[in-house]
Amino acid sequence: VPSSPISPLEVVADDDQAKEEELSETEKMLKQIKDSGVAGVISYALWELGFWMLSVPVVVAGYYEVAGHWPDINDKDDVAKLGAEAFAFVNFARFAVPLRIGLALGTTPWIQENIVDPFMSDTDDQPESDSGEDAEETTPTSQEE
């Protein structure tokens, strides 16, 4: 049975489609953040920073409440307890990744409007060559006479 020839474009298209199907939900959401540009990256970075800055003190305080003392890295029992707590925390943090990405995607328009646009538009509106020419044209040259 003769088979029809497959063009290289069809192979590339099928390969791209297969890669797209292989992406997990988290990877698809991260791709959306990358596609949303600078505002998406800033939004994601701020949510990640906030998550870690809030959660690490909570974990340390939780250890103190459970153990009754601050962790001592020289004590093998404390190191084992810290390892168990770190394992549980990392699993929670991994579980919360889609939530953080969703929050970042939700706040991207606000970041774009209130952080990115004001800083990006200031540099684009006033080219340096125009401001120098305007100053020379308005200065009178016959004042010394």
Short mmCIF file of N, CA, C and O in Angstrom, two decimals:
data_model
loop_
_atom_site.label_atom_id
_atom_site.label_comp_id
_atom_site.label_asym_id
_atom_site.label_seq_id
_atom_site.Cartn_x
_atom_site.Cartn_y
_atom_site.Cartn_z
N VAL A 1 0.86 -1.17 0.00
CA VAL A 1 0.00 0.00 0.00
C VAL A 1 0.90 1.23 0.00
O VAL A 1 1.65 1.44 0.95
N PRO A 2 0.85 2.04 -1.04
CA PRO A 2 1.68 3.24 -1.08
C PRO A 2 1.16 4.29 -0.10
O PRO A 2 -0.03 4.52 0.00
N SER A 3 2.07 4.89 0.63
CA SER A 3 1.68 5.93 1.58
C SER A 3 1.94 7.29 0.95
O SER A 3 2.81 7.46 0.12
N SER A 4 1.14 8.26 1.37
CA SER A 4 1.32 9.61 0.83
C SER A 4 2.51 10.26 1.53
O SER A 4 2.76 10.04 2.71
N PRO A 5 3.27 11.04 0.78
CA PRO A 5 4.43 11.69 1.40
C PRO A 5 3.99 12.73 2.42
O PRO A 5 2.98 13.40 2.25
N ILE A 6 4.77 12.85 3.49
CA ILE A 6 4.48 13.83 4.55
C ILE A 6 5.45 14.97 4.38
O ILE A 6 6.65 14.79 4.31
N SER A 7 4.90 16.16 4.35
CA SER A 7 5.76 17.33 4.19
C SER A 7 6.41 17.67 5.53
O SER A 7 5.88 17.35 6.59
N PRO A 8 7.57 18.32 5.49
CA PRO A 8 8.25 18.72 6.74
C PRO A 8 7.39 19.66 7.59
O PRO A 8 7.48 19.66 8.80
N LEU A 9 6.55 20.48 6.95
CA LEU A 9 5.69 21.39 7.71
C LEU A 9 4.68 20.62 8.55
O LEU A 9 4.36 21.02 9.66
N GLU A 10 4.16 19.51 8.00
CA GLU A 10 3.21 18.71 8.76
C GLU A 10 3.89 18.08 9.97
O GLU A 10 3.31 17.99 11.04
N VAL A 11 5.12 17.65 9.82
CA VAL A 11 5.86 17.04 10.92
C VAL A 11 6.10 18.07 12.02
O VAL A 11 5.90 17.79 13.20
N VAL A 12 6.47 19.28 11.66
CA VAL A 12 6.70 20.34 12.64
C VAL A 12 5.41 20.70 13.35
O VAL A 12 5.38 20.88 14.56
N ALA A 13 4.32 20.80 12.59
CA ALA A 13 3.03 21.14 13.20
C ALA A 13 2.59 20.05 14.17
O ALA A 13 2.11 20.35 15.27
N ASP A 14 2.77 18.79 13.80
CA ASP A 14 2.41 17.70 14.70
C ASP A 14 3.30 17.70 15.94
O ASP A 14 2.83 17.44 17.05
N ASP A 15 4.58 18.02 15.79
CA ASP A 15 5.51 18.08 16.92
C ASP A 15 5.12 19.19 17.89
O ASP A 15 5.12 19.01 19.10
N ASP A 16 4.76 20.36 17.35
CA ASP A 16 4.33 21.48 18.20
C ASP A 16 3.06 21.13 18.95
O ASP A 16 2.91 21.45 20.13
N GLN A 17 2.13 20.47 18.27
CA GLN A 17 0.88 20.09 18.92
C GLN A 17 1.14 19.08 20.03
O GLN A 17 0.55 19.15 21.09
N ALA A 18 2.03 18.14 19.79
CA ALA A 18 2.36 17.14 20.81
C ALA A 18 3.01 17.80 22.02
O ALA A 18 2.71 17.45 23.16
N LYS A 19 3.88 18.78 21.79
CA LYS A 19 4.51 19.48 22.91
C LYS A 19 3.48 20.25 23.71
O LYS A 19 3.55 20.31 24.93
N GLU A 20 2.52 20.88 23.02
CA GLU A 20 1.47 21.65 23.69
C GLU A 20 0.62 20.74 24.57
O GLU A 20 0.23 21.12 25.67
N GLU A 21 0.33 19.53 24.09
CA GLU A 21 -0.48 18.60 24.87
C GLU A 21 0.29 18.08 26.08
O GLU A 21 -0.32 17.74 27.08
N GLU A 22 1.61 18.00 25.99
CA GLU A 22 2.41 17.49 27.08
C GLU A 22 2.55 18.48 28.23
O GLU A 22 2.89 18.09 29.34
N LEU A 23 2.30 19.75 27.99
CA LEU A 23 2.44 20.75 29.04
C LEU A 23 1.40 20.52 30.13
O LEU A 23 0.23 20.31 29.85
N SER A 24 1.82 20.60 31.36
CA SER A 24 0.89 20.48 32.47
C SER A 24 0.13 21.80 32.62
O SER A 24 0.46 22.80 31.97
N GLU A 25 -0.86 21.80 33.47
CA GLU A 25 -1.62 23.03 33.71
C GLU A 25 -0.72 24.13 34.24
O GLU A 25 -0.83 25.28 33.85
N THR A 26 0.19 23.79 35.14
CA THR A 26 1.11 24.79 35.70
C THR A 26 2.00 25.37 34.62
O THR A 26 2.20 26.59 34.57
N GLU A 27 2.52 24.52 33.75
CA GLU A 27 3.38 25.01 32.67
C GLU A 27 2.60 25.90 31.70
O GLU A 27 3.13 26.89 31.19
N LYS A 28 1.33 25.55 31.45
CA LYS A 28 0.51 26.40 30.57
C LYS A 28 0.28 27.76 31.20
O LYS A 28 0.33 28.79 30.52
N MET A 29 0.05 27.77 32.52
CA MET A 29 -0.17 29.04 33.20
C MET A 29 1.12 29.87 33.22
O MET A 29 1.08 31.09 33.05
N LEU A 30 2.25 29.23 33.43
CA LEU A 30 3.53 29.95 33.40
C LEU A 30 3.79 30.51 32.00
O LEU A 30 4.33 31.61 31.87
N LYS A 31 3.39 29.79 30.98
CA LYS A 31 3.53 30.30 29.61
C LYS A 31 2.66 31.54 29.42
O LYS A 31 3.07 32.49 28.76
N GLN A 32 1.47 31.55 30.02
CA GLN A 32 0.61 32.74 29.94
C GLN A 32 1.28 33.93 30.62
O GLN A 32 1.17 35.06 30.14
N ILE A 33 1.97 33.69 31.72
CA ILE A 33 2.68 34.78 32.41
C ILE A 33 3.77 35.32 31.51
O ILE A 33 3.93 36.53 31.36
N LYS A 34 4.53 34.43 30.89
CA LYS A 34 5.59 34.88 29.97
C LYS A 34 5.00 35.64 28.80
O LYS A 34 5.57 36.65 28.37
N ASP A 35 3.87 35.19 28.29
CA ASP A 35 3.24 35.85 27.16
C ASP A 35 2.66 37.22 27.53
O ASP A 35 2.48 38.07 26.66
N SER A 36 2.38 37.45 28.81
CA SER A 36 1.83 38.74 29.21
C SER A 36 2.91 39.80 29.41
O SER A 36 2.60 40.93 29.77
N GLY A 37 4.16 39.45 29.18
CA GLY A 37 5.24 40.43 29.14
C GLY A 37 5.77 40.82 30.50
O GLY A 37 5.68 40.07 31.48
N VAL A 38 6.30 42.03 30.54
CA VAL A 38 6.96 42.54 31.75
C VAL A 38 5.99 42.59 32.92
O VAL A 38 6.34 42.22 34.04
N ALA A 39 4.76 43.02 32.67
CA ALA A 39 3.78 43.12 33.75
C ALA A 39 3.49 41.75 34.36
O ALA A 39 3.35 41.62 35.58
N GLY A 40 3.42 40.72 33.54
CA GLY A 40 3.18 39.37 34.04
C GLY A 40 4.32 38.87 34.90
O GLY A 40 4.11 38.27 35.95
N VAL A 41 5.53 39.14 34.45
CA VAL A 41 6.71 38.69 35.21
C VAL A 41 6.79 39.44 36.53
O VAL A 41 7.06 38.84 37.58
N ILE A 42 6.55 40.74 36.51
CA ILE A 42 6.58 41.53 37.75
C ILE A 42 5.50 41.04 38.71
O ILE A 42 5.74 40.86 39.91
N SER A 43 4.31 40.81 38.19
CA SER A 43 3.21 40.34 39.03
C SER A 43 3.53 39.00 39.66
O SER A 43 3.34 38.80 40.87
N TYR A 44 4.05 38.08 38.87
CA TYR A 44 4.41 36.75 39.40
C TYR A 44 5.51 36.87 40.45
O TYR A 44 5.45 36.24 41.51
N ALA A 45 6.51 37.69 40.17
CA ALA A 45 7.61 37.85 41.12
C ALA A 45 7.11 38.44 42.45
O ALA A 45 7.54 38.00 43.52
N LEU A 46 6.20 39.40 42.38
CA LEU A 46 5.67 40.00 43.61
C LEU A 46 4.86 38.99 44.42
O LEU A 46 4.96 38.94 45.66
N TRP A 47 4.05 38.17 43.75
CA TRP A 47 3.27 37.16 44.47
C TRP A 47 4.18 36.10 45.06
O TRP A 47 3.95 35.63 46.19
N GLU A 48 5.22 35.69 44.34
CA GLU A 48 6.16 34.71 44.89
C GLU A 48 6.88 35.29 46.11
O GLU A 48 7.02 34.62 47.13
N LEU A 49 7.35 36.52 45.97
CA LEU A 49 8.04 37.17 47.09
C LEU A 49 7.12 37.26 48.31
O LEU A 49 7.53 36.94 49.43
N GLY A 50 5.90 37.68 48.09
CA GLY A 50 4.94 37.77 49.19
C GLY A 50 4.66 36.42 49.84
O GLY A 50 4.60 36.31 51.07
N PHE A 51 4.51 35.39 49.00
CA PHE A 51 4.25 34.05 49.54
C PHE A 51 5.38 33.58 50.44
O PHE A 51 5.16 33.13 51.56
N TRP A 52 6.61 33.69 49.95
CA TRP A 52 7.74 33.19 50.72
C TRP A 52 8.02 34.05 51.94
O TRP A 52 8.40 33.53 53.00
N MET A 53 7.84 35.36 51.83
CA MET A 53 8.08 36.23 52.98
C MET A 53 7.05 36.00 54.08
O MET A 53 7.35 36.20 55.26
N LEU A 54 5.85 35.61 53.71
CA LEU A 54 4.82 35.33 54.71
C LEU A 54 4.93 33.91 55.25
O LEU A 54 4.79 33.68 56.45
N SER A 55 5.22 32.96 54.38
CA SER A 55 5.16 31.56 54.80
C SER A 55 6.36 31.10 55.63
O SER A 55 6.19 30.28 56.55
N VAL A 56 7.54 31.59 55.36
CA VAL A 56 8.71 31.15 56.13
C VAL A 56 8.58 31.52 57.61
O VAL A 56 8.78 30.65 58.47
N PRO A 57 8.22 32.75 57.96
CA PRO A 57 8.03 33.03 59.39
C PRO A 57 6.90 32.20 60.01
O PRO A 57 6.99 31.81 61.17
N VAL A 58 5.85 31.92 59.23
CA VAL A 58 4.76 31.09 59.76
C VAL A 58 5.26 29.68 60.06
O VAL A 58 4.92 29.09 61.09
N VAL A 59 6.09 29.14 59.17
CA VAL A 59 6.64 27.80 59.38
C VAL A 59 7.54 27.77 60.61
O VAL A 59 7.47 26.85 61.43
N VAL A 60 8.38 28.77 60.75
CA VAL A 60 9.28 28.83 61.91
C VAL A 60 8.48 28.98 63.20
O VAL A 60 8.76 28.31 64.20
N ALA A 61 7.45 29.82 63.18
CA ALA A 61 6.60 29.97 64.36
C ALA A 61 5.85 28.68 64.65
O ALA A 61 5.65 28.31 65.82
N GLY A 62 5.43 27.98 63.61
CA GLY A 62 4.77 26.69 63.80
C GLY A 62 5.69 25.67 64.47
O GLY A 62 5.26 24.91 65.34
N TYR A 63 6.93 25.67 64.05
CA TYR A 63 7.91 24.77 64.69
C TYR A 63 8.03 25.11 66.18
O TYR A 63 8.04 24.23 67.02
N TYR A 64 8.12 26.39 66.48
CA TYR A 64 8.26 26.82 67.87
C TYR A 64 7.04 26.38 68.69
O TYR A 64 7.17 25.91 69.83
N GLU A 65 5.85 26.51 68.13
CA GLU A 65 4.63 26.13 68.84
C GLU A 65 4.57 24.62 69.08
O GLU A 65 4.14 24.18 70.14
N VAL A 66 4.99 23.84 68.09
CA VAL A 66 4.93 22.38 68.22
C VAL A 66 6.03 21.86 69.14
O VAL A 66 5.79 21.04 70.02
N ALA A 67 7.26 22.32 68.93
CA ALA A 67 8.40 21.79 69.68
C ALA A 67 8.59 22.47 71.03
O ALA A 67 9.21 21.91 71.93
N GLY A 68 8.10 23.69 71.16
CA GLY A 68 8.26 24.41 72.42
C GLY A 68 9.58 25.15 72.53
O GLY A 68 9.88 25.75 73.56
N HIS A 69 10.41 25.11 71.51
CA HIS A 69 11.68 25.83 71.51
C HIS A 69 12.08 26.11 70.05
O HIS A 69 11.55 25.51 69.12
N TRP A 70 13.02 27.05 69.89
CA TRP A 70 13.51 27.35 68.55
C TRP A 70 14.41 26.21 68.07
O TRP A 70 15.04 25.53 68.90
N PRO A 71 14.49 25.97 66.79
CA PRO A 71 15.29 24.85 66.30
C PRO A 71 16.78 25.03 66.59
O PRO A 71 17.33 26.12 66.46
N ASP A 72 17.42 23.95 67.00
CA ASP A 72 18.86 23.92 67.23
C ASP A 72 19.46 23.00 66.18
O ASP A 72 19.23 21.79 66.18
N ILE A 73 20.24 23.57 65.27
CA ILE A 73 20.78 22.81 64.14
C ILE A 73 21.83 21.81 64.61
O ILE A 73 22.10 20.81 63.94
N ASN A 74 22.40 21.99 65.79
CA ASN A 74 23.40 21.06 66.32
C ASN A 74 22.76 19.80 66.93
O ASN A 74 23.45 18.82 67.18
N ASP A 75 21.46 19.86 67.20
CA ASP A 75 20.75 18.72 67.79
C ASP A 75 20.14 17.86 66.68
O ASP A 75 19.39 18.34 65.84
N LYS A 76 20.47 16.56 66.67
CA LYS A 76 20.02 15.67 65.60
C LYS A 76 18.50 15.51 65.60
O LYS A 76 17.89 15.36 64.53
N ASP A 77 17.88 15.52 66.77
CA ASP A 77 16.42 15.42 66.82
C ASP A 77 15.76 16.64 66.18
O ASP A 77 14.78 16.51 65.45
N ASP A 78 16.29 17.82 66.46
CA ASP A 78 15.74 19.04 65.87
C ASP A 78 15.94 19.05 64.35
O ASP A 78 15.06 19.48 63.61
N VAL A 79 17.08 18.57 63.90
CA VAL A 79 17.34 18.51 62.46
C VAL A 79 16.35 17.57 61.79
O VAL A 79 15.82 17.86 60.71
N ALA A 80 16.06 16.44 62.44
CA ALA A 80 15.09 15.50 61.87
C ALA A 80 13.69 16.12 61.83
O ALA A 80 12.96 15.97 60.84
N LYS A 81 13.31 16.84 62.90
CA LYS A 81 12.00 17.51 62.91
C LYS A 81 11.93 18.59 61.84
O LYS A 81 10.91 18.74 61.17
N LEU A 82 13.03 19.34 61.69
CA LEU A 82 13.07 20.37 60.64
C LEU A 82 12.94 19.75 59.26
O LEU A 82 12.26 20.28 58.38
N GLY A 83 13.59 18.61 59.05
CA GLY A 83 13.50 17.93 57.77
C GLY A 83 12.08 17.50 57.45
O GLY A 83 11.59 17.65 56.33
N ALA A 84 11.39 16.96 58.46
CA ALA A 84 9.99 16.54 58.27
C ALA A 84 9.10 17.74 57.98
O ALA A 84 8.23 17.70 57.10
N GLU A 85 9.31 18.82 58.72
CA GLU A 85 8.50 20.02 58.49
C GLU A 85 8.80 20.64 57.13
O GLU A 85 7.89 21.09 56.43
N ALA A 86 10.06 20.64 56.74
CA ALA A 86 10.42 21.17 55.42
C ALA A 86 9.79 20.34 54.31
O ALA A 86 9.31 20.89 53.32
N PHE A 87 9.77 19.02 54.48
CA PHE A 87 9.14 18.16 53.48
C PHE A 87 7.66 18.49 53.34
O PHE A 87 7.14 18.63 52.22
N ALA A 88 6.97 18.63 54.46
CA ALA A 88 5.55 18.96 54.42
C ALA A 88 5.33 20.34 53.81
O ALA A 88 4.41 20.54 53.01
N PHE A 89 6.18 21.28 54.17
CA PHE A 89 6.03 22.64 53.66
C PHE A 89 6.26 22.71 52.16
O PHE A 89 5.54 23.40 51.44
N VAL A 90 7.27 22.01 51.66
CA VAL A 90 7.56 22.02 50.23
C VAL A 90 6.39 21.43 49.45
O VAL A 90 6.03 21.92 48.38
N ASN A 91 5.78 20.38 50.00
CA ASN A 91 4.60 19.82 49.33
C ASN A 91 3.44 20.81 49.31
O ASN A 91 2.74 20.93 48.31
N PHE A 92 3.26 21.55 50.40
CA PHE A 92 2.23 22.58 50.42
C PHE A 92 2.56 23.69 49.42
O PHE A 92 1.68 24.16 48.69
N ALA A 93 3.81 24.10 49.38
CA ALA A 93 4.22 25.17 48.46
C ALA A 93 4.01 24.74 47.01
O ALA A 93 3.56 25.53 46.18
N ARG A 94 4.31 23.50 46.69
CA ARG A 94 4.10 22.99 45.34
C ARG A 94 2.61 22.95 45.02
O ARG A 94 2.20 23.25 43.91
N PHE A 95 1.80 22.58 46.00
CA PHE A 95 0.36 22.54 45.81
C PHE A 95 -0.19 23.94 45.55
O PHE A 95 -1.16 24.12 44.80
N ALA A 96 0.42 24.96 46.13
CA ALA A 96 -0.06 26.33 46.01
C ALA A 96 0.45 27.06 44.77
O ALA A 96 0.08 28.21 44.54
N VAL A 97 1.29 26.44 43.95
CA VAL A 97 1.82 27.10 42.76
C VAL A 97 0.71 27.56 41.81
O VAL A 97 0.72 28.72 41.36
N PRO A 98 -0.28 26.73 41.48
CA PRO A 98 -1.34 27.23 40.59
C PRO A 98 -2.10 28.42 41.17
O PRO A 98 -2.49 29.33 40.44
N LEU A 99 -2.27 28.44 42.48
CA LEU A 99 -2.93 29.58 43.11
C LEU A 99 -2.11 30.85 42.93
O LEU A 99 -2.64 31.89 42.56
N ARG A 100 -0.80 30.75 43.14
CA ARG A 100 0.06 31.93 42.99
C ARG A 100 0.10 32.39 41.53
O ARG A 100 0.10 33.60 41.26
N ILE A 101 0.13 31.46 40.61
CA ILE A 101 0.13 31.83 39.19
C ILE A 101 -1.19 32.48 38.83
O ILE A 101 -1.23 33.49 38.11
N GLY A 102 -2.29 31.93 39.32
CA GLY A 102 -3.61 32.52 39.05
C GLY A 102 -3.72 33.94 39.60
O GLY A 102 -4.26 34.83 38.96
N LEU A 103 -3.19 34.14 40.81
CA LEU A 103 -3.18 35.50 41.38
C LEU A 103 -2.33 36.44 40.53
O LEU A 103 -2.70 37.59 40.31
N ALA A 104 -1.21 35.94 40.06
CA ALA A 104 -0.34 36.78 39.22
C ALA A 104 -1.04 37.15 37.91
O ALA A 104 -0.98 38.30 37.48
N LEU A 105 -1.70 36.19 37.29
CA LEU A 105 -2.41 36.49 36.04
C LEU A 105 -3.56 37.45 36.29
O LEU A 105 -3.85 38.31 35.45
N GLY A 106 -4.21 37.32 37.44
CA GLY A 106 -5.32 38.22 37.77
C GLY A 106 -4.89 39.65 38.03
O GLY A 106 -5.64 40.59 37.77
N THR A 107 -3.69 39.83 38.55
CA THR A 107 -3.23 41.18 38.88
C THR A 107 -2.34 41.79 37.78
O THR A 107 -1.92 42.93 37.90
N THR A 108 -2.07 41.03 36.72
CA THR A 108 -1.23 41.54 35.63
C THR A 108 -1.79 42.82 35.01
O THR A 108 -1.02 43.77 34.79
N PRO A 109 -3.09 42.92 34.73
CA PRO A 109 -3.59 44.19 34.15
C PRO A 109 -3.36 45.39 35.08
O PRO A 109 -3.02 46.48 34.62
N TRP A 110 -3.53 45.19 36.38
CA TRP A 110 -3.30 46.29 37.32
C TRP A 110 -1.82 46.68 37.33
O TRP A 110 -1.49 47.87 37.35
N ILE A 111 -0.93 45.69 37.33
CA ILE A 111 0.51 45.95 37.30
C ILE A 111 0.86 46.70 36.02
O ILE A 111 1.65 47.66 36.03
N GLN A 112 0.28 46.28 34.90
CA GLN A 112 0.54 46.95 33.62
C GLN A 112 0.13 48.42 33.68
O GLN A 112 0.88 49.29 33.29
N GLU A 113 -1.07 48.67 34.19
CA GLU A 113 -1.61 50.02 34.21
C GLU A 113 -0.92 50.94 35.22
O GLU A 113 -0.68 52.11 34.94
N ASN A 114 -0.58 50.41 36.38
CA ASN A 114 -0.10 51.27 37.47
C ASN A 114 1.41 51.24 37.69
O ASN A 114 1.93 52.12 38.37
N ILE A 115 2.09 50.25 37.16
CA ILE A 115 3.54 50.18 37.38
C ILE A 115 4.31 50.24 36.07
O ILE A 115 5.20 51.07 35.90
N VAL A 116 3.95 49.39 35.12
CA VAL A 116 4.73 49.31 33.88
C VAL A 116 4.49 50.52 32.98
O VAL A 116 5.44 51.18 32.55
N ASP A 117 3.23 50.84 32.70
CA ASP A 117 2.93 51.94 31.77
C ASP A 117 3.48 53.29 32.22
O ASP A 117 4.07 54.00 31.41
N PRO A 118 3.33 53.68 33.49
CA PRO A 118 3.88 54.98 33.88
C PRO A 118 5.40 55.08 33.71
O PRO A 118 5.90 56.14 33.32
N PHE A 119 6.12 54.01 33.97
CA PHE A 119 7.57 54.07 33.84
C PHE A 119 8.03 53.92 32.41
O PHE A 119 9.01 54.51 32.00
N MET A 120 7.35 53.10 31.64
CA MET A 120 7.75 52.89 30.25
C MET A 120 7.36 54.09 29.38
O MET A 120 8.09 54.45 28.48
N SER A 121 6.21 54.72 29.64
CA SER A 121 5.75 55.81 28.78
C SER A 121 6.58 57.08 28.99
O SER A 121 6.71 57.88 28.10
N ASP A 122 7.13 57.29 30.19
CA ASP A 122 7.94 58.49 30.44
C ASP A 122 9.18 58.51 29.55
O ASP A 122 9.59 59.57 29.07
N THR A 123 9.79 57.39 29.32
CA THR A 123 11.01 57.37 28.52
C THR A 123 10.70 57.42 27.03
O THR A 123 11.53 57.87 26.26
N ASP A 124 9.52 56.98 26.62
CA ASP A 124 9.18 56.94 25.21
C ASP A 124 8.62 58.27 24.70
O ASP A 124 8.71 58.57 23.53
N ASP A 125 8.02 59.09 25.57
CA ASP A 125 7.35 60.32 25.12
C ASP A 125 8.31 61.44 24.77
O ASP A 125 8.01 62.26 23.92
N GLN A 126 9.45 61.53 25.42
CA GLN A 126 10.33 62.67 25.22
C GLN A 126 11.70 62.24 24.72
O GLN A 126 12.57 61.90 25.50
N PRO A 127 11.89 62.25 23.41
CA PRO A 127 13.23 61.95 22.91
C PRO A 127 14.20 63.05 23.28
O PRO A 127 13.83 64.22 23.37
N GLU A 128 15.45 62.70 23.50
CA GLU A 128 16.44 63.68 23.96
C GLU A 128 16.76 64.73 22.92
O GLU A 128 16.99 65.88 23.24
N SER A 129 16.75 64.40 21.64
CA SER A 129 17.13 65.36 20.61
C SER A 129 16.11 66.48 20.48
O SER A 129 16.47 67.61 20.21
N ASP A 130 14.83 66.22 20.71
CA ASP A 130 13.81 67.26 20.59
C ASP A 130 13.92 68.29 21.70
O ASP A 130 13.73 69.48 21.49
N SER A 131 14.23 67.86 22.92
CA SER A 131 14.26 68.80 24.04
C SER A 131 15.41 69.80 23.87
O SER A 131 15.29 70.96 24.24
N GLY A 132 16.53 69.41 23.31
CA GLY A 132 17.65 70.32 23.11
C GLY A 132 17.36 71.36 22.04
O GLY A 132 17.73 72.51 22.16
N GLU A 133 16.68 70.98 20.97
CA GLU A 133 16.37 71.92 19.89
C GLU A 133 15.37 72.97 20.34
O GLU A 133 15.49 74.14 20.01
N ASP A 134 14.38 72.58 21.13
CA ASP A 134 13.38 73.53 21.60
C ASP A 134 14.02 74.59 22.49
O ASP A 134 13.66 75.76 22.44
N ALA A 135 14.95 74.21 23.32
CA ALA A 135 15.59 75.16 24.23
C ALA A 135 16.42 76.17 23.45
O ALA A 135 16.45 77.35 23.80
N GLU A 136 17.06 75.77 22.37
CA GLU A 136 17.87 76.70 21.59
C GLU A 136 17.01 77.67 20.80
O GLU A 136 17.37 78.83 20.65
N GLU A 137 15.86 77.22 20.31
CA GLU A 137 14.99 78.09 19.51
C GLU A 137 14.37 79.19 20.33
O GLU A 137 14.17 80.29 19.87
N THR A 138 14.06 78.97 21.60
CA THR A 138 13.39 79.96 22.41
C THR A 138 14.36 80.94 23.06
O THR A 138 13.95 81.97 23.56
N THR A 139 15.65 80.65 23.05
CA THR A 139 16.65 81.53 23.67
C THR A 139 17.00 82.64 22.68
O THR A 139 17.42 82.40 21.57
N PRO A 140 16.83 83.92 23.07
CA PRO A 140 17.20 85.01 22.16
C PRO A 140 18.72 85.08 22.03
O PRO A 140 19.45 84.98 23.00
N THR A 141 19.19 85.34 20.80
CA THR A 141 20.63 85.38 20.52
C THR A 141 21.16 86.80 20.50
O THR A 141 22.36 87.01 20.49
N SER A 142 20.32 87.80 20.48
CA SER A 142 20.80 89.17 20.34
C SER A 142 20.82 89.91 21.67
O SER A 142 20.76 91.13 21.69
N GLN A 143 20.94 89.26 22.77
CA GLN A 143 20.96 89.92 24.07
C GLN A 143 22.29 90.60 24.35
O GLN A 143 22.35 91.57 25.07
N GLU A 144 23.39 90.13 23.78
CA GLU A 144 24.70 90.69 24.07
C GLU A 144 24.91 92.04 23.40
O GLU A 144 25.74 92.80 23.81
N GLU A 145 24.18 92.37 22.37
CA GLU A 145 24.37 93.63 21.66
C GLU A 145 23.76 94.76 22.32
O GLU A 145 23.35 95.39 22.97
#
